[in-house]
Amino acid sequence: MAPASLLDVRHDGTELKAIGAGSWTAENADALEKLVSDAAREHASAGHGQIDLSQVDRMDTFGALLLERLRRSWSDGGVEPRIVGLKRRYNVLIQEMSRMGHEPHPAVRRRERLLEGVGHNVIDIGHDAKLLLNFVGASMAAGLR
């Protein structure tokens, strides 16, 4: 069972504070996801935000993804949160999560478009061959009557 204090959100004047604690891993997925979803809606009148992770013992990709979801939802609501107290070993994980979703989609390469056209032509040829065989079969059946 996950502890109830995985994430606590408080308003301190114009600052919104989220304090994370415990294990932000897949083991606590259900409880943590609900807490982050609730905290994501708490950006109403805050001007500044802070996410304190100094009490987080463990974090995996799931926890980093939820942290990024919270950070982005607050940013979209006009609150630019600072992440403080993050253990150094999680810096790379958090950096990768923050980059996620910002890369442009790669352009379709000419070679792939060429192969797609060839594939469509092969399907059309197969369809035409089926119609031709149907015509030949119908002609032979009519001729044998």
Tab-separated table of N, CA and C in Angstrom:
chain	number	residue	atom	x	y	z
A	1	MET	N	0.845	-1.180	0.000
A	1	MET	CA	0.000	0.000	0.000
A	1	MET	C	0.888	1.241	0.000
A	2	ALA	N	0.576	2.197	-0.830
A	2	ALA	CA	1.364	3.414	-0.943
A	2	ALA	C	1.047	4.358	0.213
A	3	PRO	N	2.059	5.072	0.698
A	3	PRO	CA	1.796	6.034	1.755
A	3	PRO	C	0.955	7.189	1.226
A	4	ALA	N	0.167	7.797	2.118
A	4	ALA	CA	-0.718	8.889	1.714
A	4	ALA	C	0.055	10.166	1.421
A	5	SER	N	1.292	10.246	1.845
A	5	SER	CA	2.043	11.490	1.711
A	5	SER	C	3.009	11.482	0.524
A	6	LEU	N	2.698	10.776	-0.544
A	6	LEU	CA	3.576	10.785	-1.715
A	6	LEU	C	3.665	12.175	-2.332
A	7	LEU	N	2.560	12.927	-2.279
A	7	LEU	CA	2.540	14.279	-2.835
A	7	LEU	C	1.568	15.128	-2.033
A	8	ASP	N	2.069	16.246	-1.535
A	8	ASP	CA	1.242	17.168	-0.771
A	8	ASP	C	1.332	18.533	-1.446
A	9	VAL	N	0.190	19.151	-1.731
A	9	VAL	CA	0.159	20.455	-2.405
A	9	VAL	C	-0.373	21.490	-1.432
A	10	ARG	N	0.366	22.616	-1.325
A	10	ARG	CA	-0.016	23.704	-0.417
A	10	ARG	C	0.077	25.035	-1.141
A	11	HIS	N	-0.755	25.973	-0.714
A	11	HIS	CA	-0.679	27.350	-1.202
A	11	HIS	C	-0.009	28.182	-0.123
A	12	ASP	N	1.103	28.827	-0.460
A	12	ASP	CA	1.770	29.747	0.456
A	12	ASP	C	1.708	31.138	-0.168
A	13	GLY	N	0.645	31.854	0.093
A	13	GLY	CA	0.469	33.172	-0.512
A	13	GLY	C	0.242	33.031	-2.007
A	14	THR	N	1.157	33.600	-2.774
A	14	THR	CA	1.031	33.496	-4.233
A	14	THR	C	1.855	32.349	-4.792
A	15	GLU	N	2.470	31.577	-3.907
A	15	GLU	CA	3.283	30.449	-4.380
A	15	GLU	C	2.563	29.132	-4.116
A	16	LEU	N	2.613	28.281	-5.106
A	16	LEU	CA	2.038	26.950	-5.015
A	16	LEU	C	3.185	25.979	-4.779
A	17	LYS	N	3.085	25.173	-3.733
A	17	LYS	CA	4.155	24.231	-3.399
A	17	LYS	C	3.637	22.806	-3.461
A	18	ALA	N	4.389	21.971	-4.142
A	18	ALA	CA	4.113	20.535	-4.148
A	18	ALA	C	5.310	19.869	-3.494
A	19	ILE	N	5.053	19.051	-2.500
A	19	ILE	CA	6.129	18.371	-1.782
A	19	ILE	C	5.974	16.878	-2.013
A	20	GLY	N	6.949	16.322	-2.705
A	20	GLY	CA	6.937	14.892	-2.985
A	20	GLY	C	7.740	14.143	-1.944
A	21	ALA	N	7.320	12.928	-1.652
A	21	ALA	CA	8.023	12.109	-0.667
A	21	ALA	C	7.865	10.646	-1.026
A	22	GLY	N	8.732	9.837	-0.459
A	22	GLY	CA	8.606	8.391	-0.627
A	22	GLY	C	9.157	7.882	-1.942
A	23	SER	N	8.531	6.848	-2.419
A	23	SER	CA	8.997	6.151	-3.611
A	23	SER	C	8.100	6.472	-4.803
A	24	TRP	N	8.628	7.227	-5.760
A	24	TRP	CA	7.886	7.579	-6.970
A	24	TRP	C	8.213	6.539	-8.036
A	25	THR	N	7.706	5.354	-7.831
A	25	THR	CA	7.981	4.241	-8.740
A	25	THR	C	6.670	3.597	-9.172
A	26	ALA	N	6.787	2.647	-10.078
A	26	ALA	CA	5.606	1.950	-10.600
A	26	ALA	C	4.845	1.214	-9.502
A	27	GLU	N	5.522	0.869	-8.418
A	27	GLU	CA	4.850	0.191	-7.296
A	27	GLU	C	3.737	1.046	-6.704
A	28	ASN	N	3.911	2.344	-6.721
A	28	ASN	CA	2.930	3.281	-6.170
A	28	ASN	C	2.149	3.987	-7.275
A	29	ALA	N	2.069	3.363	-8.425
A	29	ALA	CA	1.514	3.994	-9.619
A	29	ALA	C	0.102	4.533	-9.418
A	30	ASP	N	-0.792	3.714	-8.912
A	30	ASP	CA	-2.192	4.139	-8.791
A	30	ASP	C	-2.350	5.352	-7.886
A	31	ALA	N	-1.775	5.273	-6.703
A	31	ALA	CA	-1.906	6.373	-5.748
A	31	ALA	C	-1.224	7.634	-6.266
A	32	LEU	N	-0.043	7.477	-6.822
A	32	LEU	CA	0.715	8.627	-7.294
A	32	LEU	C	0.042	9.292	-8.490
A	33	GLU	N	-0.512	8.504	-9.387
A	33	GLU	CA	-1.176	9.081	-10.558
A	33	GLU	C	-2.392	9.912	-10.146
A	34	LYS	N	-3.151	9.429	-9.191
A	34	LYS	CA	-4.309	10.194	-8.711
A	34	LYS	C	-3.861	11.484	-8.027
A	35	LEU	N	-2.822	11.404	-7.206
A	35	LEU	CA	-2.327	12.599	-6.519
A	35	LEU	C	-1.810	13.636	-7.510
A	36	VAL	N	-1.087	13.186	-8.533
A	36	VAL	CA	-0.559	14.116	-9.535
A	36	VAL	C	-1.695	14.726	-10.346
A	37	SER	N	-2.701	13.932	-10.693
A	37	SER	CA	-3.853	14.467	-11.433
A	37	SER	C	-4.569	15.538	-10.619
A	38	ASP	N	-4.743	15.288	-9.325
A	38	ASP	CA	-5.375	16.284	-8.455
A	38	ASP	C	-4.505	17.535	-8.338
A	39	ALA	N	-3.209	17.351	-8.172
A	39	ALA	CA	-2.291	18.486	-8.029
A	39	ALA	C	-2.191	19.285	-9.319
A	40	ALA	N	-2.374	18.632	-10.457
A	40	ALA	CA	-2.279	19.321	-11.743
A	40	ALA	C	-3.384	20.363	-11.895
A	41	ARG	N	-4.488	20.174	-11.216
A	41	ARG	CA	-5.604	21.124	-11.297
A	41	ARG	C	-5.488	22.254	-10.276
A	42	GLU	N	-4.469	22.252	-9.436
A	42	GLU	CA	-4.350	23.205	-8.324
A	42	GLU	C	-3.552	24.456	-8.668
A	43	HIS	N	-3.635	24.949	-9.872
A	43	HIS	CA	-2.808	26.101	-10.229
A	43	HIS	C	-3.610	27.390	-10.328
A	44	ALA	N	-4.783	27.437	-9.740
A	44	ALA	CA	-5.740	28.522	-9.938
A	44	ALA	C	-5.149	29.932	-9.805
A	45	SER	N	-4.787	30.373	-8.621
A	45	SER	CA	-4.392	31.771	-8.433
A	45	SER	C	-2.916	31.933	-8.103
A	46	ALA	N	-2.145	30.925	-8.302
A	46	ALA	CA	-0.727	31.004	-7.938
A	46	ALA	C	0.059	31.706	-9.037
A	47	GLY	N	1.043	32.465	-8.627
A	47	GLY	CA	1.916	33.124	-9.587
A	47	GLY	C	3.204	32.348	-9.798
A	48	HIS	N	3.667	31.711	-8.744
A	48	HIS	CA	4.907	30.943	-8.792
A	48	HIS	C	4.636	29.543	-8.261
A	49	GLY	N	5.500	28.634	-8.642
A	49	GLY	CA	5.340	27.271	-8.155
A	49	GLY	C	6.672	26.648	-7.805
A	50	GLN	N	6.617	25.702	-6.909
A	50	GLN	CA	7.817	24.980	-6.503
A	50	GLN	C	7.441	23.524	-6.280
A	51	ILE	N	8.234	22.636	-6.847
A	51	ILE	CA	8.042	21.205	-6.630
A	51	ILE	C	9.271	20.717	-5.875
A	52	ASP	N	9.073	20.396	-4.614
A	52	ASP	CA	10.167	19.976	-3.735
A	52	ASP	C	10.231	18.448	-3.713
A	53	LEU	N	11.329	17.905	-4.207
A	53	LEU	CA	11.502	16.452	-4.269
A	53	LEU	C	12.599	15.962	-3.329
A	54	SER	N	12.944	16.764	-2.346
A	54	SER	CA	14.044	16.397	-1.448
A	54	SER	C	13.725	15.163	-0.605
A	55	GLN	N	12.451	14.854	-0.418
A	55	GLN	CA	12.075	13.695	0.389
A	55	GLN	C	11.739	12.461	-0.453
A	56	VAL	N	11.943	12.557	-1.767
A	56	VAL	CA	11.691	11.401	-2.639
A	56	VAL	C	12.887	10.464	-2.539
A	57	ASP	N	12.632	9.238	-2.096
A	57	ASP	CA	13.698	8.253	-1.910
A	57	ASP	C	14.102	7.587	-3.220
A	58	ARG	N	13.103	7.196	-3.994
A	58	ARG	CA	13.360	6.478	-5.249
A	58	ARG	C	12.456	7.035	-6.330
A	59	MET	N	12.971	7.027	-7.566
A	59	MET	CA	12.172	7.474	-8.698
A	59	MET	C	12.555	6.637	-9.906
A	60	ASP	N	11.547	6.167	-10.626
A	60	ASP	CA	11.807	5.466	-11.872
A	60	ASP	C	11.187	6.277	-13.013
A	61	THR	N	11.147	5.694	-14.182
A	61	THR	CA	10.627	6.397	-15.352
A	61	THR	C	9.176	6.811	-15.150
A	62	PHE	N	8.407	5.972	-14.492
A	62	PHE	CA	7.010	6.299	-14.238
A	62	PHE	C	6.901	7.559	-13.378
A	63	GLY	N	7.671	7.621	-12.316
A	63	GLY	CA	7.649	8.797	-11.453
A	63	GLY	C	8.116	10.049	-12.178
A	64	ALA	N	9.139	9.903	-13.012
A	64	ALA	CA	9.632	11.050	-13.776
A	64	ALA	C	8.586	11.531	-14.776
A	65	LEU	N	7.862	10.600	-15.375
A	65	LEU	CA	6.806	10.959	-16.317
A	65	LEU	C	5.686	11.721	-15.610
A	66	LEU	N	5.306	11.272	-14.420
A	66	LEU	CA	4.267	11.979	-13.665
A	66	LEU	C	4.745	13.353	-13.211
A	67	LEU	N	6.002	13.461	-12.836
A	67	LEU	CA	6.559	14.764	-12.472
A	67	LEU	C	6.491	15.713	-13.663
A	68	GLU	N	6.850	15.222	-14.838
A	68	GLU	CA	6.806	16.054	-16.041
A	68	GLU	C	5.366	16.444	-16.375
A	69	ARG	N	4.428	15.530	-16.170
A	69	ARG	CA	3.017	15.853	-16.412
A	69	ARG	C	2.560	16.975	-15.481
A	70	LEU	N	2.949	16.898	-14.208
A	70	LEU	CA	2.595	17.947	-13.250
A	70	LEU	C	3.234	19.273	-13.647
A	71	ARG	N	4.511	19.230	-13.992
A	71	ARG	CA	5.219	20.457	-14.375
A	71	ARG	C	4.567	21.111	-15.592
A	72	ARG	N	4.242	20.316	-16.606
A	72	ARG	CA	3.635	20.871	-17.821
A	72	ARG	C	2.230	21.404	-17.567
A	73	SER	N	1.456	20.728	-16.745
A	73	SER	CA	0.094	21.217	-16.489
A	73	SER	C	0.132	22.543	-15.736
A	74	TRP	N	1.043	22.682	-14.789
A	74	TRP	CA	1.178	23.956	-14.098
A	74	TRP	C	1.661	25.030	-15.062
A	75	SER	N	2.620	24.700	-15.920
A	75	SER	CA	3.122	25.674	-16.895
A	75	SER	C	2.007	26.123	-17.832
A	76	ASP	N	1.192	25.180	-18.281
A	76	ASP	CA	0.069	25.526	-19.155
A	76	ASP	C	-0.945	26.404	-18.440
A	77	GLY	N	-1.027	26.289	-17.124
A	77	GLY	CA	-1.947	27.103	-16.329
A	77	GLY	C	-1.357	28.437	-15.903
A	78	GLY	N	-0.165	28.765	-16.370
A	78	GLY	CA	0.443	30.052	-16.055
A	78	GLY	C	1.377	30.047	-14.862
A	79	VAL	N	1.646	28.894	-14.299
A	79	VAL	CA	2.564	28.788	-13.162
A	79	VAL	C	3.833	28.099	-13.658
A	80	GLU	N	4.964	28.765	-13.536
A	80	GLU	CA	6.220	28.141	-13.953
A	80	GLU	C	6.901	27.560	-12.717
A	81	PRO	N	6.796	26.258	-12.525
A	81	PRO	CA	7.335	25.662	-11.300
A	81	PRO	C	8.847	25.456	-11.360
A	82	ARG	N	9.470	25.627	-10.205
A	82	ARG	CA	10.882	25.284	-10.045
A	82	ARG	C	10.936	23.929	-9.373
A	83	ILE	N	11.802	23.070	-9.860
A	83	ILE	CA	11.992	21.765	-9.229
A	83	ILE	C	13.206	21.886	-8.327
A	84	VAL	N	13.013	21.625	-7.037
A	84	VAL	CA	14.101	21.746	-6.063
A	84	VAL	C	14.248	20.434	-5.306
A	85	GLY	N	15.448	20.217	-4.799
A	85	GLY	CA	15.713	19.065	-3.947
A	85	GLY	C	15.837	17.738	-4.673
A	86	LEU	N	15.933	17.772	-5.977
A	86	LEU	CA	16.036	16.533	-6.748
A	86	LEU	C	17.425	15.930	-6.569
A	87	LYS	N	17.490	14.664	-6.274
A	87	LYS	CA	18.783	13.992	-6.128
A	87	LYS	C	19.491	13.959	-7.485
A	88	ARG	N	20.797	14.137	-7.457
A	88	ARG	CA	21.584	14.253	-8.686
A	88	ARG	C	21.439	13.050	-9.603
A	89	ARG	N	21.242	11.873	-9.029
A	89	ARG	CA	21.185	10.670	-9.862
A	89	ARG	C	19.950	10.649	-10.765
A	90	TYR	N	18.956	11.496	-10.482
A	90	TYR	CA	17.745	11.533	-11.308
A	90	TYR	C	17.757	12.661	-12.339
A	91	ASN	N	18.812	13.469	-12.363
A	91	ASN	CA	18.861	14.610	-13.278
A	91	ASN	C	18.712	14.200	-14.734
A	92	VAL	N	19.432	13.169	-15.154
A	92	VAL	CA	19.373	12.743	-16.554
A	92	VAL	C	17.970	12.263	-16.901
A	93	LEU	N	17.365	11.510	-16.010
A	93	LEU	CA	16.012	11.003	-16.233
A	93	LEU	C	15.022	12.158	-16.397
A	94	ILE	N	15.111	13.143	-15.541
A	94	ILE	CA	14.200	14.289	-15.605
A	94	ILE	C	14.458	15.107	-16.866
A	95	GLN	N	15.726	15.278	-17.239
A	95	GLN	CA	16.039	16.015	-18.464
A	95	GLN	C	15.459	15.322	-19.689
A	96	GLU	N	15.564	14.007	-19.740
A	96	GLU	CA	15.011	13.263	-20.876
A	96	GLU	C	13.489	13.383	-20.918
A	97	MET	N	12.848	13.334	-19.771
A	97	MET	CA	11.390	13.465	-19.739
A	97	MET	C	10.957	14.861	-20.175
A	98	SER	N	11.727	15.876	-19.807
A	98	SER	CA	11.344	17.236	-20.195
A	98	SER	C	11.539	17.462	-21.693
A	99	ARG	N	12.449	16.720	-22.315
A	99	ARG	CA	12.640	16.830	-23.769
A	99	ARG	C	11.559	16.083	-24.530
A	100	MET	N	10.950	15.105	-23.893
A	100	MET	CA	9.970	14.247	-24.543
A	100	MET	C	8.787	15.067	-25.064
A	101	GLY	N	8.400	14.791	-26.287
A	101	GLY	CA	7.247	15.451	-26.871
A	101	GLY	C	7.552	16.777	-27.526
A	102	HIS	N	8.794	17.239	-27.481
A	102	HIS	CA	9.152	18.508	-28.094
A	102	HIS	C	9.893	18.338	-29.418
A	103	GLU	N	10.269	17.103	-29.754
A	103	GLU	CA	10.990	16.884	-30.997
A	103	GLU	C	10.006	16.933	-32.163
A	104	PRO	N	10.403	17.567	-33.251
A	104	PRO	CA	9.512	17.565	-34.420
A	104	PRO	C	9.446	16.167	-35.023
A	105	HIS	N	8.319	15.855	-35.618
A	105	HIS	CA	8.186	14.556	-36.270
A	105	HIS	C	9.090	14.524	-37.498
A	106	PRO	N	9.780	13.426	-37.708
A	106	PRO	CA	10.658	13.361	-38.874
A	106	PRO	C	9.841	13.408	-40.160
A	107	ALA	N	10.387	14.089	-41.147
A	107	ALA	CA	9.716	14.184	-42.441
A	107	ALA	C	9.743	12.826	-43.132
A	108	VAL	N	8.703	12.564	-43.900
A	108	VAL	CA	8.666	11.318	-44.654
A	108	VAL	C	9.735	11.406	-45.735
A	109	ARG	N	10.573	10.412	-45.743
A	109	ARG	CA	11.658	10.436	-46.716
A	109	ARG	C	11.135	10.075	-48.096
A	110	ARG	N	11.795	10.568	-49.119
A	110	ARG	CA	11.385	10.343	-50.498
A	110	ARG	C	11.337	8.853	-50.799
A	111	ARG	N	12.282	8.107	-50.300
A	111	ARG	CA	12.341	6.674	-50.574
A	111	ARG	C	11.101	5.968	-50.027
A	112	GLU	N	10.669	6.374	-48.842
A	112	GLU	CA	9.467	5.769	-48.263
A	112	GLU	C	8.234	6.109	-49.087
A	113	ARG	N	8.154	7.337	-49.583
A	113	ARG	CA	7.018	7.710	-50.432
A	113	ARG	C	7.043	6.917	-51.724
A	114	LEU	N	8.232	6.682	-52.264
A	114	LEU	CA	8.370	5.901	-53.488
A	114	LEU	C	7.885	4.477	-53.251
A	115	LEU	N	8.304	3.870	-52.153
A	115	LEU	CA	7.873	2.510	-51.840
A	115	LEU	C	6.370	2.445	-51.581
A	116	GLU	N	5.824	3.482	-50.993
A	116	GLU	CA	4.384	3.506	-50.761
A	116	GLU	C	3.638	3.513	-52.090
A	117	GLY	N	4.128	4.294	-53.050
A	117	GLY	CA	3.512	4.334	-54.376
A	117	GLY	C	3.589	2.987	-55.073
A	118	VAL	N	4.739	2.321	-54.952
A	118	VAL	CA	4.902	0.992	-55.549
A	118	VAL	C	3.909	0.022	-54.913
A	119	GLY	N	3.757	0.086	-53.618
A	119	GLY	CA	2.811	-0.790	-52.923
A	119	GLY	C	1.383	-0.579	-53.393
A	120	HIS	N	0.980	0.682	-53.546
A	120	HIS	CA	-0.372	0.964	-54.042
A	120	HIS	C	-0.556	0.435	-55.464
A	121	ASN	N	0.472	0.574	-56.308
A	121	ASN	CA	0.384	0.071	-57.682
A	121	ASN	C	0.247	-1.446	-57.710
A	122	VAL	N	0.974	-2.146	-56.849
A	122	VAL	CA	0.882	-3.610	-56.798
A	122	VAL	C	-0.529	-4.031	-56.385
A	123	ILE	N	-1.104	-3.337	-55.436
A	123	ILE	CA	-2.476	-3.650	-55.015
A	123	ILE	C	-3.454	-3.398	-56.157
A	124	ASP	N	-3.282	-2.294	-56.881
A	124	ASP	CA	-4.152	-2.000	-58.026
A	124	ASP	C	-4.023	-3.063	-59.108
A	125	ILE	N	-2.815	-3.525	-59.381
A	125	ILE	CA	-2.601	-4.582	-60.382
A	125	ILE	C	-3.308	-5.858	-59.943
A	126	GLY	N	-3.203	-6.204	-58.675
A	126	GLY	CA	-3.895	-7.390	-58.164
A	126	GLY	C	-5.402	-7.273	-58.316
A	127	HIS	N	-5.939	-6.101	-58.040
A	127	HIS	CA	-7.380	-5.876	-58.188
A	127	HIS	C	-7.796	-6.011	-59.654
A	128	ASP	N	-7.010	-5.408	-60.560
A	128	ASP	CA	-7.308	-5.513	-61.997
A	128	ASP	C	-7.218	-6.953	-62.477
A	129	ALA	N	-6.235	-7.709	-61.986
A	129	ALA	CA	-6.087	-9.115	-62.385
A	129	ALA	C	-7.298	-9.921	-61.926
A	130	LYS	N	-7.787	-9.632	-60.739
A	130	LYS	CA	-8.977	-10.334	-60.246
A	130	LYS	C	-10.189	-10.034	-61.127
A	131	LEU	N	-10.360	-8.771	-61.524
A	131	LEU	CA	-11.467	-8.412	-62.411
A	131	LEU	C	-11.330	-9.082	-63.774
A	132	LEU	N	-10.106	-9.153	-64.294
A	132	LEU	CA	-9.867	-9.802	-65.585
A	132	LEU	C	-10.202	-11.282	-65.509
A	133	LEU	N	-9.756	-11.951	-64.455
A	133	LEU	CA	-10.065	-13.375	-64.298
A	133	LEU	C	-11.570	-13.600	-64.147
A	134	ASN	N	-12.244	-12.709	-63.472
A	134	ASN	CA	-13.695	-12.804	-63.339
A	134	ASN	C	-14.357	-12.687	-64.711
A	135	PHE	N	-13.877	-11.752	-65.532
A	135	PHE	CA	-14.420	-11.570	-66.885
A	135	PHE	C	-14.171	-12.800	-67.742
A	136	VAL	N	-12.951	-13.342	-67.701
A	136	VAL	CA	-12.618	-14.534	-68.490
A	136	VAL	C	-13.473	-15.713	-68.035
A	137	GLY	N	-13.622	-15.894	-66.744
A	137	GLY	CA	-14.446	-16.986	-66.226
A	137	GLY	C	-15.896	-16.849	-66.641
A	138	ALA	N	-16.435	-15.637	-66.571
A	138	ALA	CA	-17.828	-15.412	-66.976
A	138	ALA	C	-17.999	-15.652	-68.469
A	139	SER	N	-17.016	-15.245	-69.285
A	139	SER	CA	-17.085	-15.464	-70.738
A	139	SER	C	-17.055	-16.948	-71.063
A	140	MET	N	-16.196	-17.702	-70.393
A	140	MET	CA	-16.107	-19.148	-70.641
A	140	MET	C	-17.397	-19.846	-70.209
A	141	ALA	N	-17.947	-19.430	-69.083
A	141	ALA	CA	-19.197	-20.038	-68.614
A	141	ALA	C	-20.330	-19.759	-69.593
A	142	ALA	N	-20.381	-18.553	-70.140
A	142	ALA	CA	-21.428	-18.207	-71.113
A	142	ALA	C	-21.219	-18.956	-72.418
A	143	GLY	N	-19.974	-19.159	-72.814
A	143	GLY	CA	-19.673	-19.872	-74.060
A	143	GLY	C	-19.976	-21.349	-73.971
A	144	LEU	N	-19.884	-21.939	-72.809
A	144	LEU	CA	-20.130	-23.367	-72.649
A	144	LEU	C	-21.611	-23.691	-72.502
A	145	ARG	N	-22.467	-22.745	-72.392
A	145	ARG	CA	-23.895	-23.002	-72.250
A	145	ARG	C	-24.493	-23.330	-73.532
